[in-house]
Amino acid sequence: QVRVVESGGDSVQAGGSLRLSCAASGYTVSNHCTGWFRQAPGKEREGVAALSSSNNPYYADSVQGRFIVSRDNAKNTLYLEMNSLKPEDTAMYYCAAEASRSWCYLALRDRAFASWGQGTQVTVSS
């Protein structure tokens, strides 16, 4: 059974940084496209970043240049390093596994993942 568990969310001031972690079990992060999504109150869940099995990263335009997605194969963990945080980055952040698109960027675009974590809250104050 695939399970992903997020951690690292916190409250920070604008301009600050956070690193989120997504620990996976029953699933090998390095073998599959794995992604990060976020959902703010009253808004749809949106793709933030994803990392393909070949280690190619994909980012939403809103976070390009500020966020970095990476993984530690030994720990079977996906990370999201978030820099220059803005109040509009405030959301629940979710890790997603088991992409159902052949191309990772399409899975991110279409929210096409079968397994989701419970989320970790990120709050950015101005």
PDB file of C-alpha atoms in Angstrom:
ATOM      1  CA  GLN A   1       0.000   0.000   0.000  1.00  0.00           C
ATOM      2  CA  VAL A   2       1.326   3.378  -1.025  1.00  0.00           C
ATOM      3  CA  ARG A   3       1.577   5.944   1.715  1.00  0.00           C
ATOM      4  CA  VAL A   4       3.071   9.442   1.683  1.00  0.00           C
ATOM      5  CA  VAL A   5       3.409  11.617   4.769  1.00  0.00           C
ATOM      6  CA  GLU A   6       4.201  15.323   4.633  1.00  0.00           C
ATOM      7  CA  SER A   7       5.973  17.346   7.292  1.00  0.00           C
ATOM      8  CA  GLY A   8       7.756  20.654   7.695  1.00  0.00           C
ATOM      9  CA  GLY A   9       4.904  23.107   7.436  1.00  0.00           C
ATOM     10  CA  ASP A  10       5.072  26.154   9.683  1.00  0.00           C
ATOM     11  CA  SER A  11       4.212  29.818  10.039  1.00  0.00           C
ATOM     12  CA  VAL A  12       6.835  32.188   8.641  1.00  0.00           C
ATOM     13  CA  GLN A  13       7.140  35.797   7.651  1.00  0.00           C
ATOM     14  CA  ALA A  14       7.237  36.927   4.059  1.00  0.00           C
ATOM     15  CA  GLY A  15      10.675  36.467   2.565  1.00  0.00           C
ATOM     16  CA  GLY A  16      11.394  33.465   4.728  1.00  0.00           C
ATOM     17  CA  SER A  17      12.112  29.876   3.776  1.00  0.00           C
ATOM     18  CA  LEU A  18      10.790  26.432   4.608  1.00  0.00           C
ATOM     19  CA  ARG A  19      11.569  22.910   3.548  1.00  0.00           C
ATOM     20  CA  LEU A  20       8.773  20.396   3.288  1.00  0.00           C
ATOM     21  CA  SER A  21       9.365  16.659   3.355  1.00  0.00           C
ATOM     22  CA  CYS A  22       7.337  13.819   1.903  1.00  0.00           C
ATOM     23  CA  ALA A  23       8.272  10.415   3.278  1.00  0.00           C
ATOM     24  CA  ALA A  24       7.037   7.534   1.149  1.00  0.00           C
ATOM     25  CA  SER A  25       6.353   3.891   1.936  1.00  0.00           C
ATOM     26  CA  GLY A  26       5.183   1.126  -0.370  1.00  0.00           C
ATOM     27  CA  TYR A  27       6.464   3.274  -3.190  1.00  0.00           C
ATOM     28  CA  THR A  28       9.925   4.188  -4.485  1.00  0.00           C
ATOM     29  CA  VAL A  29      10.162   7.910  -5.073  1.00  0.00           C
ATOM     30  CA  SER A  30      13.152   7.583  -7.394  1.00  0.00           C
ATOM     31  CA  ASN A  31      11.233   5.265  -9.739  1.00  0.00           C
ATOM     32  CA  HIS A  32       8.205   7.472 -10.281  1.00  0.00           C
ATOM     33  CA  CYS A  33       6.962  10.964 -10.868  1.00  0.00           C
ATOM     34  CA  THR A  34       6.053  12.438  -7.461  1.00  0.00           C
ATOM     35  CA  GLY A  35       4.537  15.831  -6.897  1.00  0.00           C
ATOM     36  CA  TRP A  36       3.648  18.682  -4.570  1.00  0.00           C
ATOM     37  CA  PHE A  37       0.298  20.427  -4.620  1.00  0.00           C
ATOM     38  CA  ARG A  38      -1.294  23.115  -2.517  1.00  0.00           C
ATOM     39  CA  GLN A  39      -4.764  24.267  -1.702  1.00  0.00           C
ATOM     40  CA  ALA A  40      -5.707  27.566  -0.154  1.00  0.00           C
ATOM     41  CA  PRO A  41      -9.123  28.117   1.473  1.00  0.00           C
ATOM     42  CA  GLY A  42     -11.789  28.606  -1.166  1.00  0.00           C
ATOM     43  CA  LYS A  43      -9.451  27.724  -4.019  1.00  0.00           C
ATOM     44  CA  GLU A  44      -8.844  24.653  -6.133  1.00  0.00           C
ATOM     45  CA  ARG A  45      -5.896  22.403  -5.472  1.00  0.00           C
ATOM     46  CA  GLU A  46      -3.055  23.427  -7.738  1.00  0.00           C
ATOM     47  CA  GLY A  47       0.146  21.783  -8.820  1.00  0.00           C
ATOM     48  CA  VAL A  48       3.292  23.328  -7.377  1.00  0.00           C
ATOM     49  CA  ALA A  49       6.164  21.098  -8.439  1.00  0.00           C
ATOM     50  CA  ALA A  50       6.954  17.559  -9.490  1.00  0.00           C
ATOM     51  CA  LEU A  51      10.056  15.475  -9.968  1.00  0.00           C
ATOM     52  CA  SER A  52      10.242  12.769 -12.610  1.00  0.00           C
ATOM     53  CA  SER A  53      11.910   9.393 -12.255  1.00  0.00           C
ATOM     54  CA  SER A  54      14.750  10.771 -14.382  1.00  0.00           C
ATOM     55  CA  ASN A  55      15.132  13.636 -11.888  1.00  0.00           C
ATOM     56  CA  ASN A  56      13.645  16.316 -14.121  1.00  0.00           C
ATOM     57  CA  PRO A  57      11.821  18.993 -12.096  1.00  0.00           C
ATOM     58  CA  TYR A  58       8.654  20.780 -13.167  1.00  0.00           C
ATOM     59  CA  TYR A  59       7.261  23.901 -11.537  1.00  0.00           C
ATOM     60  CA  ALA A  60       4.192  26.054 -11.603  1.00  0.00           C
ATOM     61  CA  ASP A  61       4.907  29.500 -12.994  1.00  0.00           C
ATOM     62  CA  SER A  62       3.998  31.041  -9.641  1.00  0.00           C
ATOM     63  CA  VAL A  63       6.871  29.295  -7.843  1.00  0.00           C
ATOM     64  CA  GLN A  64       9.474  29.019 -10.603  1.00  0.00           C
ATOM     65  CA  GLY A  65      12.775  30.412  -9.360  1.00  0.00           C
ATOM     66  CA  ARG A  66      11.711  30.340  -5.694  1.00  0.00           C
ATOM     67  CA  PHE A  67      10.934  26.683  -4.991  1.00  0.00           C
ATOM     68  CA  ILE A  68      13.157  23.665  -5.538  1.00  0.00           C
ATOM     69  CA  VAL A  69      11.948  20.062  -5.639  1.00  0.00           C
ATOM     70  CA  SER A  70      14.440  17.328  -4.882  1.00  0.00           C
ATOM     71  CA  ARG A  71      14.653  13.861  -3.411  1.00  0.00           C
ATOM     72  CA  ASP A  72      16.854  11.703  -1.226  1.00  0.00           C
ATOM     73  CA  ASN A  73      16.801   8.207  -2.675  1.00  0.00           C
ATOM     74  CA  ALA A  74      18.329   6.635   0.421  1.00  0.00           C
ATOM     75  CA  LYS A  75      15.568   8.104   2.588  1.00  0.00           C
ATOM     76  CA  ASN A  76      12.882   7.582  -0.076  1.00  0.00           C
ATOM     77  CA  THR A  77      11.797  11.139   0.576  1.00  0.00           C
ATOM     78  CA  LEU A  78      10.756  14.019  -1.662  1.00  0.00           C
ATOM     79  CA  TYR A  79      11.482  17.583  -0.587  1.00  0.00           C
ATOM     80  CA  LEU A  80      10.185  21.004  -1.463  1.00  0.00           C
ATOM     81  CA  GLU A  81      12.496  23.860  -0.582  1.00  0.00           C
ATOM     82  CA  MET A  82      10.533  27.078  -0.546  1.00  0.00           C
ATOM     83  CA  ASN A  83      12.363  30.407  -0.617  1.00  0.00           C
ATOM     84  CA  SER A  84      11.273  34.038  -0.798  1.00  0.00           C
ATOM     85  CA  LEU A  85       7.899  33.029   0.536  1.00  0.00           C
ATOM     86  CA  LYS A  86       4.942  35.289  -0.105  1.00  0.00           C
ATOM     87  CA  PRO A  87       1.588  35.563   1.676  1.00  0.00           C
ATOM     88  CA  GLU A  88      -0.032  34.070  -1.432  1.00  0.00           C
ATOM     89  CA  ASP A  89       1.959  30.878  -0.803  1.00  0.00           C
ATOM     90  CA  THR A  90      -0.196  30.267   2.262  1.00  0.00           C
ATOM     91  CA  ALA A  91      -1.952  26.927   1.797  1.00  0.00           C
ATOM     92  CA  MET A  92      -2.131  23.304   2.789  1.00  0.00           C
ATOM     93  CA  TYR A  93       0.608  21.515   0.921  1.00  0.00           C
ATOM     94  CA  TYR A  94       0.113  17.935  -0.240  1.00  0.00           C
ATOM     95  CA  CYS A  95       2.441  15.282  -1.543  1.00  0.00           C
ATOM     96  CA  ALA A  96       1.125  13.097  -4.367  1.00  0.00           C
ATOM     97  CA  ALA A  97       2.299   9.722  -5.640  1.00  0.00           C
ATOM     98  CA  GLU A  98       1.397   7.229  -8.353  1.00  0.00           C
ATOM     99  CA  ALA A  99       1.124   9.516 -11.317  1.00  0.00           C
ATOM    100  CA  SER A 100      -1.377   8.337 -13.926  1.00  0.00           C
ATOM    101  CA  ARG A 101       0.146  10.192 -16.865  1.00  0.00           C
ATOM    102  CA  SER A 102       3.156   9.006 -18.823  1.00  0.00           C
ATOM    103  CA  TRP A 103       4.679  12.468 -18.633  1.00  0.00           C
ATOM    104  CA  CYS A 104       5.344  13.979 -15.242  1.00  0.00           C
ATOM    105  CA  TYR A 105       4.513  17.540 -16.279  1.00  0.00           C
ATOM    106  CA  LEU A 106       1.092  16.338 -17.477  1.00  0.00           C
ATOM    107  CA  ALA A 107       0.466  14.609 -14.156  1.00  0.00           C
ATOM    108  CA  LEU A 108       1.255  17.876 -12.398  1.00  0.00           C
ATOM    109  CA  ARG A 109      -0.936  19.883 -14.746  1.00  0.00           C
ATOM    110  CA  ASP A 110      -3.878  17.476 -14.527  1.00  0.00           C
ATOM    111  CA  ARG A 111      -3.531  16.600 -10.814  1.00  0.00           C
ATOM    112  CA  ALA A 112      -3.311  13.005 -12.035  1.00  0.00           C
ATOM    113  CA  PHE A 113      -2.031  11.136  -9.004  1.00  0.00           C
ATOM    114  CA  ALA A 114      -3.657   8.218  -7.218  1.00  0.00           C
ATOM    115  CA  SER A 115      -2.239   8.616  -3.711  1.00  0.00           C
ATOM    116  CA  TRP A 116      -2.236  11.725  -1.570  1.00  0.00           C
ATOM    117  CA  GLY A 117      -0.932  12.640   1.834  1.00  0.00           C
ATOM    118  CA  GLN A 118      -2.841  14.424   4.573  1.00  0.00           C
ATOM    119  CA  GLY A 119      -1.074  17.704   4.010  1.00  0.00           C
ATOM    120  CA  THR A 120       1.069  20.118   5.982  1.00  0.00           C
ATOM    121  CA  GLN A 121       0.068  23.741   6.582  1.00  0.00           C
ATOM    122  CA  VAL A 122       2.216  26.621   5.417  1.00  0.00           C
ATOM    123  CA  THR A 123       1.265  30.116   6.560  1.00  0.00           C
ATOM    124  CA  VAL A 124       3.147  33.171   5.367  1.00  0.00           C
ATOM    125  CA  SER A 125       2.457  36.478   7.085  1.00  0.00           C
ATOM    126  CA  SER A 126       3.245  39.888   5.643  1.00  0.00           C
TER     127      SER A 126
END
